[in-house]
XYZ file of C-alpha atoms in Angstrom:
629
model
C -128.759 -58.798 -97.050
C -130.605 -55.673 -98.281
C -131.858 -55.701 -101.861
C -129.628 -52.750 -102.760
C -126.541 -54.681 -101.686
C -127.587 -57.645 -103.810
C -128.032 -55.392 -106.836
C -124.725 -53.565 -106.445
C -122.577 -56.601 -105.572
C -122.024 -57.674 -109.227
C -120.832 -54.156 -110.107
C -118.543 -54.085 -107.114
C -116.984 -57.433 -108.044
C -116.586 -56.422 -111.674
C -115.148 -52.924 -111.201
C -113.675 -53.012 -107.686
C -110.197 -54.060 -108.810
C -109.982 -51.286 -111.418
C -111.161 -48.361 -109.297
C -108.226 -46.764 -107.520
C -105.817 -49.375 -108.863
C -103.079 -46.727 -108.835
C -103.277 -46.158 -105.068
C -100.258 -47.219 -103.059
C -100.686 -50.698 -101.532
C -101.868 -50.912 -97.953
C -98.526 -52.163 -96.689
C -96.832 -48.950 -97.933
C -99.046 -46.705 -95.787
C -97.394 -45.386 -92.620
C -98.871 -43.398 -89.752
C -97.471 -39.998 -88.756
C -94.242 -40.587 -90.659
C -91.859 -37.673 -89.950
C -89.709 -36.165 -92.724
C -86.386 -37.911 -93.268
C -84.189 -35.343 -91.413
C -86.506 -35.323 -88.398
C -86.802 -39.102 -88.416
C -82.996 -39.415 -88.334
C -82.824 -36.923 -85.463
C -85.466 -38.778 -83.439
C -83.740 -42.122 -84.053
C -80.431 -40.688 -82.871
C -82.079 -39.079 -79.831
C -83.753 -42.348 -78.862
C -80.319 -43.957 -79.026
C -78.955 -41.221 -76.713
C -77.409 -38.762 -79.198
C -79.011 -35.311 -79.095
C -76.619 -33.821 -81.669
C -78.793 -34.234 -84.772
C -81.838 -32.787 -82.958
C -79.770 -29.835 -81.755
C -78.486 -29.108 -85.272
C -81.927 -29.527 -86.822
C -83.666 -27.066 -84.504
C -80.801 -24.600 -84.704
C -81.255 -24.513 -88.492
C -84.997 -23.770 -88.134
C -84.241 -20.968 -85.661
C -81.544 -19.359 -87.788
C -83.681 -19.698 -90.917
C -86.844 -18.455 -89.182
C -88.694 -21.595 -90.397
C -91.348 -21.222 -87.740
C -93.945 -23.647 -89.160
C -91.435 -26.441 -89.509
C -89.906 -25.594 -86.139
C -93.278 -25.823 -84.424
C -94.140 -29.272 -85.772
C -90.628 -30.647 -85.287
C -90.465 -29.462 -81.675
C -93.710 -31.328 -81.021
C -92.323 -34.575 -82.444
C -89.101 -34.254 -80.435
C -91.062 -33.499 -77.260
C -93.129 -36.635 -77.838
C -89.906 -38.616 -78.179
C -88.515 -37.081 -74.970
C -91.708 -38.027 -73.142
C -90.742 -41.693 -73.475
C -86.933 -41.429 -73.595
C -85.976 -38.237 -71.708
C -82.293 -39.025 -71.232
C -81.121 -37.339 -74.429
C -82.918 -34.070 -73.579
C -81.537 -34.106 -70.030
C -78.032 -34.541 -71.456
C -78.578 -31.664 -73.877
C -79.794 -29.321 -71.116
C -76.883 -30.335 -68.882
C -74.494 -29.532 -71.703
C -76.232 -26.254 -72.730
C -78.720 -25.077 -70.069
C -79.338 -21.780 -71.914
C -79.872 -23.311 -75.355
C -83.173 -21.822 -76.640
C -83.883 -24.940 -78.715
C -83.407 -27.334 -75.803
C -85.595 -25.198 -73.553
C -88.249 -25.030 -76.259
C -88.393 -28.825 -76.449
C -88.537 -28.974 -72.647
C -91.408 -26.479 -72.603
C -93.408 -28.587 -75.044
C -92.413 -31.703 -73.107
C -93.960 -30.213 -69.951
C -97.276 -29.876 -71.800
C -97.005 -33.421 -73.187
C -96.347 -34.798 -69.694
C -99.361 -33.030 -68.267
C -101.676 -34.299 -70.986
C -100.265 -37.815 -70.682
C -101.464 -37.769 -67.062
C -104.847 -36.235 -67.854
C -105.391 -38.287 -71.057
C -107.572 -37.074 -73.891
C -110.787 -38.299 -72.273
C -113.709 -36.009 -71.568
C -113.499 -34.226 -68.211
C -116.239 -36.367 -66.671
C -114.114 -39.468 -67.264
C -110.938 -38.053 -65.635
C -110.380 -38.682 -61.902
C -109.666 -35.951 -59.366
C -106.181 -37.302 -58.727
C -105.360 -37.068 -62.403
C -106.684 -33.521 -62.566
C -104.584 -32.481 -59.576
C -101.443 -33.931 -61.169
C -102.379 -32.359 -64.508
C -102.691 -28.842 -63.097
C -99.515 -29.244 -61.027
C -97.507 -30.172 -64.113
C -98.981 -27.274 -66.055
C -97.977 -24.938 -63.236
C -94.425 -26.271 -63.431
C -94.403 -25.549 -67.180
C -94.956 -21.786 -66.807
C -91.355 -20.744 -66.025
C -89.991 -23.074 -68.705
C -92.259 -21.565 -71.383
C -91.279 -18.085 -70.211
C -87.561 -18.906 -70.389
C -87.920 -20.301 -73.917
C -89.719 -17.121 -75.020
C -87.064 -14.865 -73.425
C -84.105 -16.693 -74.972
C -85.494 -16.307 -78.502
C -87.796 -13.246 -78.538
C -88.639 -13.512 -82.259
C -89.842 -17.114 -82.029
C -93.643 -17.630 -82.123
C -93.392 -21.304 -81.115
C -93.195 -20.649 -77.331
C -96.461 -18.753 -77.704
C -98.025 -21.684 -79.565
C -97.087 -23.767 -76.512
C -98.477 -21.041 -74.243
C -101.805 -21.146 -76.109
C -102.006 -24.886 -75.537
C -101.125 -24.285 -71.879
C -103.956 -21.735 -71.601
C -106.460 -24.300 -72.828
C -105.383 -26.936 -70.303
C -104.995 -24.573 -67.342
C -108.461 -23.042 -67.852
C -106.909 -19.604 -68.369
C -109.444 -16.757 -68.683
C -110.061 -15.086 -72.004
C -107.856 -12.067 -71.261
C -104.850 -14.386 -70.730
C -105.607 -16.208 -73.967
C -105.943 -12.887 -75.788
C -102.572 -11.754 -74.457
C -100.869 -14.939 -75.617
C -102.576 -14.659 -78.987
C -101.355 -11.074 -79.402
C -97.792 -12.163 -78.636
C -97.978 -15.028 -81.143
C -99.417 -12.981 -84.014
C -97.000 -10.114 -83.379
C -94.197 -12.524 -84.291
C -95.894 -14.558 -87.045
C -99.359 -13.320 -88.107
C -99.989 -16.348 -90.332
C -98.464 -19.125 -88.223
C -100.596 -22.219 -88.754
C -99.579 -23.935 -85.504
C -100.606 -20.947 -83.391
C -103.924 -20.689 -85.229
C -104.625 -24.404 -84.791
C -103.977 -24.162 -81.037
C -106.167 -21.070 -80.730
C -108.939 -22.801 -82.692
C -109.112 -25.506 -80.036
C -109.415 -22.917 -77.234
C -112.299 -21.272 -79.105
C -114.257 -24.437 -79.918
C -117.475 -25.352 -78.144
C -116.044 -28.169 -76.027
C -113.523 -25.786 -74.414
C -114.162 -22.060 -73.899
C -115.861 -20.804 -77.052
C -118.709 -21.836 -79.329
C -119.214 -23.359 -82.763
C -119.980 -19.941 -84.193
C -116.904 -18.304 -82.661
C -114.714 -21.161 -83.903
C -115.973 -20.900 -87.495
C -115.736 -17.109 -87.477
C -112.122 -17.277 -86.255
C -111.205 -19.861 -88.905
C -112.946 -17.858 -91.626
C -111.064 -14.659 -90.779
C -107.724 -16.486 -90.738
C -108.385 -18.077 -94.124
C -109.551 -14.800 -95.658
C -106.312 -13.069 -94.633
C -104.023 -15.964 -95.563
C -101.481 -15.885 -98.350
C -101.999 -18.160 -101.388
C -100.896 -21.700 -100.590
C -100.950 -21.139 -96.821
C -102.306 -23.998 -94.749
C -104.492 -21.436 -92.999
C -106.871 -21.918 -95.939
C -107.559 -25.337 -94.384
C -108.378 -23.902 -90.943
C -112.143 -23.802 -91.715
C -111.806 -27.471 -92.642
C -110.352 -28.179 -89.171
C -113.352 -26.353 -87.707
C -115.665 -28.492 -89.839
C -114.010 -31.684 -88.545
C -114.347 -30.413 -84.984
C -118.023 -29.670 -85.543
C -119.079 -32.660 -87.660
C -116.883 -35.430 -86.229
C -115.880 -34.472 -82.687
C -118.990 -32.552 -81.669
C -121.250 -34.670 -83.919
C -122.966 -31.719 -85.549
C -126.415 -32.280 -87.046
C -128.242 -30.972 -90.077
C -130.324 -28.628 -87.913
C -127.375 -27.545 -85.728
C -126.181 -23.963 -85.244
C -123.803 -24.084 -88.231
C -125.335 -23.929 -91.687
C -124.254 -26.804 -93.896
C -123.176 -24.390 -96.605
C -120.295 -23.298 -94.342
C -119.152 -26.927 -94.075
C -119.292 -27.291 -97.857
C -117.405 -24.018 -98.338
C -114.681 -25.181 -95.932
C -114.260 -28.444 -97.851
C -114.176 -26.650 -101.214
C -111.570 -24.193 -99.935
C -109.318 -27.045 -98.813
C -109.780 -28.727 -102.197
C -108.500 -25.552 -103.858
C -105.506 -25.518 -101.494
C -104.383 -29.096 -102.170
C -102.874 -28.460 -105.664
C -100.431 -25.973 -104.115
C -98.576 -29.009 -102.705
C -97.034 -31.926 -104.568
C -98.698 -35.355 -104.322
C -97.289 -37.224 -101.359
C -95.999 -34.048 -99.672
C -95.955 -34.736 -95.904
C -96.407 -31.000 -95.226
C -99.916 -31.252 -96.705
C -100.786 -34.639 -95.227
C -102.500 -33.154 -92.159
C -105.223 -31.219 -93.951
C -105.469 -33.751 -96.798
C -106.387 -36.540 -94.361
C -109.102 -34.308 -92.884
C -110.228 -33.367 -96.382
C -110.578 -37.012 -97.422
C -112.775 -37.721 -94.390
C -115.035 -34.715 -94.936
C -115.459 -35.583 -98.626
C -116.492 -39.108 -97.620
C -118.998 -37.784 -95.104
C -120.379 -35.589 -97.884
C -120.566 -38.635 -100.209
C -118.183 -36.984 -102.690
C -116.363 -40.235 -103.327
C -114.618 -39.438 -106.625
C -113.046 -36.324 -105.109
C -112.098 -38.300 -101.983
C -110.322 -40.849 -104.190
C -108.259 -38.060 -105.762
C -107.320 -36.807 -102.304
C -106.242 -40.303 -101.234
C -104.000 -40.347 -104.293
C -102.472 -37.043 -103.178
C -102.004 -38.328 -99.605
C -99.999 -41.297 -100.851
C -98.461 -43.176 -97.932
C -98.877 -40.431 -95.316
C -101.773 -41.349 -93.031
C -102.267 -39.205 -89.938
C -103.662 -39.951 -86.492
C -106.087 -37.059 -86.897
C -108.847 -37.471 -87.912
C -108.860 -41.269 -88.272
C -108.019 -41.823 -84.598
C -111.509 -40.615 -83.677
C -112.899 -43.891 -85.088
C -110.395 -46.420 -83.724
C -106.918 -47.520 -84.778
C -105.892 -44.635 -87.032
C -103.995 -46.584 -89.690
C -106.604 -49.320 -89.949
C -109.393 -46.756 -90.194
C -107.511 -44.885 -92.930
C -107.190 -48.083 -94.958
C -110.806 -49.102 -94.381
C -112.156 -45.694 -95.388
C -109.924 -45.736 -98.481
C -111.179 -49.184 -99.475
C -114.749 -48.064 -98.795
C -114.342 -45.162 -101.225
C -113.195 -47.552 -103.946
C -116.135 -49.847 -103.323
C -118.652 -46.996 -103.301
C -117.422 -45.787 -106.684
C -117.314 -49.311 -108.138
C -120.885 -50.030 -107.023
C -122.155 -46.982 -108.939
C -120.582 -47.841 -112.305
C -122.989 -49.687 -114.640
C -122.101 -53.343 -114.956
C -121.225 -53.264 -118.652
C -119.580 -49.831 -118.583
C -115.830 -49.208 -118.542
C -114.610 -47.306 -115.480
C -113.390 -43.853 -116.597
C -109.700 -42.935 -116.215
C -110.646 -40.430 -113.517
C -111.390 -43.304 -111.128
C -108.968 -45.956 -112.383
C -106.017 -43.554 -112.488
C -102.654 -44.134 -114.067
C -99.314 -44.546 -112.368
C -99.456 -42.992 -108.925
C -97.800 -39.601 -108.791
C -97.125 -39.845 -105.072
C -93.670 -41.150 -104.154
C -93.895 -44.726 -102.946
C -91.314 -44.375 -100.197
C -89.158 -47.288 -99.094
C -90.018 -50.715 -100.426
C -92.107 -53.088 -98.325
C -90.713 -56.594 -97.903
C -93.025 -59.338 -96.628
C -92.407 -62.937 -95.623
C -94.526 -65.417 -93.699
C -93.304 -68.397 -91.708
C -96.067 -70.997 -91.448
C -95.769 -73.795 -88.891
C -96.719 -76.447 -91.446
C -94.970 -78.187 -94.384
C -95.384 -76.735 -97.917
C -97.995 -79.274 -99.025
C -100.223 -78.403 -96.057
C -99.839 -74.676 -96.678
C -100.588 -75.093 -100.392
C -103.732 -77.090 -99.645
C -104.943 -74.434 -97.201
C -104.062 -71.505 -99.498
C -105.951 -72.548 -102.628
C -108.712 -69.996 -102.097
C -106.575 -67.029 -101.030
C -106.719 -65.403 -104.491
C -103.000 -64.541 -104.835
C -100.009 -66.496 -106.195
C -97.613 -67.638 -103.490
C -94.049 -68.863 -103.468
C -93.624 -71.560 -100.827
C -90.355 -73.092 -99.674
C -89.602 -75.705 -97.014
C -88.132 -74.280 -93.804
C -86.887 -77.210 -91.809
C -88.887 -80.369 -91.273
C -92.255 -78.911 -90.281
C -92.390 -75.271 -91.385
C -92.579 -73.237 -94.584
C -91.511 -69.859 -95.883
C -94.335 -68.139 -97.775
C -94.063 -64.989 -99.892
C -96.091 -63.299 -102.586
C -95.077 -64.346 -106.086
C -94.925 -61.722 -108.864
C -98.363 -61.195 -110.391
C -98.646 -58.987 -113.466
C -102.449 -58.870 -113.364
C -103.865 -59.388 -109.865
C -107.278 -60.978 -109.755
C -110.390 -59.224 -108.518
C -110.405 -61.019 -105.182
C -106.777 -60.109 -104.535
C -107.395 -56.429 -105.212
C -110.265 -56.331 -102.708
C -108.249 -57.692 -99.776
C -108.523 -55.057 -97.051
C -104.967 -55.536 -95.779
C -101.636 -56.293 -97.400
C -102.001 -59.322 -99.645
C -99.678 -61.651 -97.788
C -101.401 -60.971 -94.460
C -104.749 -61.433 -96.213
C -103.538 -64.734 -97.674
C -102.280 -65.862 -94.252
C -105.666 -64.939 -92.808
C -107.191 -67.346 -95.337
C -104.771 -70.254 -95.117
C -104.709 -70.342 -91.303
C -108.524 -70.450 -91.086
C -109.568 -73.830 -89.739
C -105.951 -74.878 -89.127
C -104.273 -75.490 -85.784
C -100.905 -74.097 -86.869
C -100.079 -70.349 -86.822
C -98.336 -68.142 -89.357
C -96.062 -65.205 -88.557
C -96.074 -62.517 -91.268
C -92.853 -60.503 -91.093
C -92.374 -57.130 -92.774
C -89.583 -54.637 -93.266
C -90.023 -51.103 -94.555
C -86.904 -48.990 -94.628
C -85.629 -48.804 -91.042
C -88.787 -50.328 -89.570
C -89.548 -53.986 -88.984
C -92.633 -55.711 -87.642
C -94.858 -58.753 -87.648
C -98.457 -59.922 -87.547
C -99.369 -63.233 -85.944
C -102.266 -65.067 -87.617
C -103.846 -68.034 -85.824
C -107.051 -69.803 -86.826
C -107.857 -67.100 -89.354
C -107.597 -64.226 -86.870
C -104.977 -61.634 -86.049
C -103.659 -62.738 -82.662
C -100.931 -60.101 -82.246
C -99.004 -57.427 -84.127
C -95.974 -55.270 -83.405
C -93.598 -52.856 -85.097
C -90.068 -51.838 -84.195
C -89.360 -48.258 -85.209
C -86.179 -46.478 -84.060
C -87.971 -43.127 -84.363
C -90.926 -44.226 -82.221
C -91.143 -44.073 -78.417
C -90.594 -47.167 -76.323
C -93.752 -49.257 -76.259
C -95.960 -49.611 -73.206
C -95.162 -52.589 -70.994
C -98.781 -53.783 -70.863
C -99.097 -53.861 -74.656
C -95.767 -55.682 -75.021
C -96.799 -58.203 -72.358
C -100.084 -58.945 -74.144
C -98.278 -59.431 -77.460
C -95.655 -61.660 -75.831
C -98.366 -63.779 -74.194
C -100.107 -64.282 -77.548
C -96.829 -65.364 -79.172
C -96.064 -67.728 -76.286
C -99.479 -69.369 -76.556
C -99.206 -69.805 -80.314
C -95.732 -71.355 -80.221
C -95.906 -73.211 -76.922
C -93.329 -71.163 -75.008
C -93.488 -71.682 -71.240
C -92.244 -68.188 -70.312
C -93.139 -65.068 -72.346
C -90.948 -62.699 -70.304
C -87.883 -62.816 -72.609
C -90.151 -61.674 -75.427
C -91.315 -58.562 -73.550
C -87.895 -56.941 -73.408
C -87.329 -57.767 -77.057
C -90.605 -56.149 -78.090
C -89.913 -52.979 -76.093
C -86.467 -52.387 -77.629
C -86.937 -50.005 -80.594
C -83.299 -49.952 -81.741
C -81.931 -52.193 -84.549
C -85.358 -53.369 -85.787
C -83.993 -55.950 -88.250
C -81.904 -57.591 -85.538
C -84.799 -57.566 -83.082
C -86.994 -59.234 -85.681
C -84.411 -61.961 -86.310
C -83.976 -62.465 -82.554
C -87.733 -62.896 -82.158
C -87.814 -65.570 -84.842
C -85.027 -67.419 -83.035
C -86.744 -67.126 -79.621
C -89.930 -68.611 -81.055
C -87.980 -71.611 -82.341
C -88.708 -70.797 -85.969
C -86.265 -71.316 -88.845
C -83.906 -68.385 -89.528
C -84.884 -65.704 -92.022
C -83.734 -66.340 -95.603
C -80.635 -64.474 -96.679
C -81.503 -61.176 -98.341
C -84.875 -60.650 -96.673
C -85.520 -56.924 -96.478
C -82.940 -56.167 -99.151
C -84.375 -57.608 -102.359
C -87.833 -58.561 -103.646
C -88.962 -62.134 -104.224
C -86.480 -63.387 -101.642
C -87.665 -67.008 -102.012
C -86.871 -67.159 -105.739
C -83.371 -68.443 -104.966
C -84.233 -70.606 -101.956
C -83.717 -74.328 -102.693
C -86.892 -76.320 -103.385
C -89.069 -73.194 -103.477
C -92.224 -73.874 -105.476
C -95.065 -71.774 -106.839
C -98.727 -72.015 -105.911
C -100.451 -70.294 -108.820
C -103.497 -68.101 -108.346
C -106.724 -69.971 -108.974
C -110.265 -68.941 -109.627
C -112.850 -69.673 -106.985
C -114.232 -72.816 -108.658
C -110.791 -74.154 -109.560
C -109.647 -73.583 -106.007
C -112.656 -75.440 -104.612
C -111.989 -78.320 -107.010
C -108.340 -78.564 -106.067
C -109.118 -78.630 -102.361
C -110.307 -82.202 -102.961
C -106.914 -83.220 -104.379
C -105.482 -86.297 -102.705
C -101.885 -85.193 -103.336
C -101.633 -81.501 -102.363
C -97.911 -81.385 -103.137
C -98.843 -81.669 -106.838
C -100.422 -78.201 -106.577
C -96.939 -76.667 -106.359
C -95.022 -76.054 -109.588
C -91.559 -74.735 -110.342
C -92.579 -71.916 -112.705
C -95.759 -70.121 -113.867
C -97.714 -72.123 -116.403
C -95.856 -75.344 -115.682
C -97.980 -78.484 -115.740
C -98.259 -80.436 -112.509
C -96.416 -83.720 -112.304
C -98.298 -86.553 -114.094
C -100.532 -88.780 -112.020
C -98.935 -92.094 -111.009
C -100.232 -95.363 -112.481
C -101.806 -96.312 -109.173
C -103.990 -93.194 -109.308
C -105.290 -94.110 -112.757
C -105.992 -97.722 -111.742
C -107.898 -96.859 -108.567
C -110.021 -94.168 -110.276
C -110.770 -96.391 -113.272
C -111.831 -99.295 -111.092
C -113.940 -97.017 -108.906
C -115.616 -95.489 -111.967
C -116.417 -98.919 -113.455
C -117.711 -100.199 -110.128
C -119.991 -97.223 -109.343
C -121.176 -96.875 -112.954
C -122.186 -100.547 -112.943
C -123.814 -100.184 -109.521
C -125.718 -97.103 -110.687
C -126.982 -98.890 -113.798
C -128.080 -101.873 -111.743
C -129.728 -99.636 -109.147
C -131.807 -97.682 -111.663
C -133.014 -100.874 -113.406
C -133.771 -102.782 -110.224
C -137.061 -101.847 -108.543
C -135.862 -103.117 -105.185
C -133.103 -100.494 -104.868
C -134.222 -97.140 -103.498
C -133.919 -93.802 -105.325
C -131.453 -92.429 -102.763
C -128.942 -95.230 -103.410
C -129.385 -94.886 -107.161
C -128.631 -91.168 -107.017
C -125.656 -91.737 -104.691
C -124.086 -94.355 -106.980
C -124.649 -92.092 -109.979
C -123.002 -89.113 -108.307
C -119.990 -91.188 -107.271
C -119.622 -92.505 -110.814
C -119.826 -88.971 -112.196
C -117.252 -87.730 -109.677
C -114.682 -90.374 -110.551
C -115.445 -89.999 -114.244
C -114.908 -86.229 -114.007
C -111.518 -86.796 -112.367
C -110.455 -89.118 -115.166
C -111.682 -86.788 -117.894
C -110.100 -83.808 -116.174
C -106.710 -85.501 -116.274
C -107.048 -87.116 -119.719
C -108.559 -84.233 -121.715
C -105.527 -81.900 -121.366
C -103.298 -84.717 -122.642
C -105.467 -85.119 -125.739
C -105.441 -81.364 -126.405
C -101.667 -81.197 -126.046
C -101.241 -84.194 -128.366
C -103.476 -82.647 -131.064
C -101.678 -79.325 -130.741
C -98.325 -81.077 -131.181
C -99.571 -82.859 -134.307
C -100.593 -79.532 -135.875
């Protein structure tokens, strides 16, 4: 470990739990969460009802809400890519509906790019390119029809600009599309974002042309317009996608200016506003890359629960990367605070101003009895409520904790999943962590201290890929000894009725049924019969208790309750062992014929048994003296 890490570790451990303590918990963070009206429309469309989507887009057309219309059409097109039946029904019912044709036009682009994939051209096969260009050719009349049916709408021209990029249209075609778009909405962010991609270096422009275009758009933008964040998008394209260097063609001052401009834009939007989540996620990343960690922490506060695929998807799983970068910011700040200093309010924060969204309900089902789970969970750093679930399983949930310990606050995932990661390490039995958040439901399978599988049912999300569902089903089948994983595949690929699907999965795996009220109220195990509490322990206390010969004594009924008294047999065996090893140690040290190793061993055993006796007797004496006073 580098010397710097050794020097900063004490500060990190001391201040890490306080820095950013007001951030929403990891389990509350969602990826690409659509606004409530759009989410309801997508859920209904996935179920086969296009009515809510029709009404929603009609309202954006009649109200000339072009920015909202552009983003909502994209989400609906993505939904239709995986479940096209609702859009086909809508077009059959109203073939001249400008909203339906607009979704179909965007769907044509989505289908083409799904074939091509987002890989670099050198990694795309000829067959894929042929199919890609054929689908783009088929999209031309659909885009034209959408533009003709609603001549004032700039969104068809945003789609046309994206089409120009994929079809390798020459600059004069792009310029014509751009003129049509700006004639209808000169400050339309979606059109500008699409044009920015055409003008970037990896497509048909250059870094300089991209930054100049973004700079002009921002200079002409109205106060509060997201066009002020267009230079930031150019900076992400240059620094992250193109991997710009210090001595590259773009001066670093332009990157800094783009970040500062986006920082000035952020206060125009409320904390937690999903409309601002796109540029705020990019802003957080660029602040981190510039080592401006305190400002990045403030931006994460403003983002709240709204993580976005861009830009975090460039580094891996977008949600996981968002959470890891957010935790890294907290740790960077904590490591720079002097050990004996108090973290300032600017980094500790107060109550989070961002709306928390729907509550997150978590429950684990461990394939082991409560005593086994308690013994394995002593070092997890969080209090747990554990209840028996049948003869050989346990329900496990987080217990209320007014002041989480330092280790708990540094867990890089939700605390129950982090605890399950700990208590399944070195064990043969798995644990299934179940979660419900609003309409969504999901699970994470932990086995031998590793995440073996994870899944989420979301009625507003597209149907999952068969290969991914098959891999998840196979992992579940291996963990729970199922001979045939095929029934699980269909269950995993059904996005409707998430709570029911989750309960069906638990039944298919042969696990005990979910407790009544799960997903509806917190601390669901508080009313379950025989539920007990495993209190949070410090590291040393946890290590000491791992040597307990009766792990069921570690569970208590209420916080602060004393464990059940030791039985008489325990006292007799420890007392006899202490007397025996103390006598043997004394004899060994005074007898020259006994080696030093045996003398030390007898002494250590005597001390160990003596410490157990004192550890049990001393609290009794203190309680007795306190009662006398």
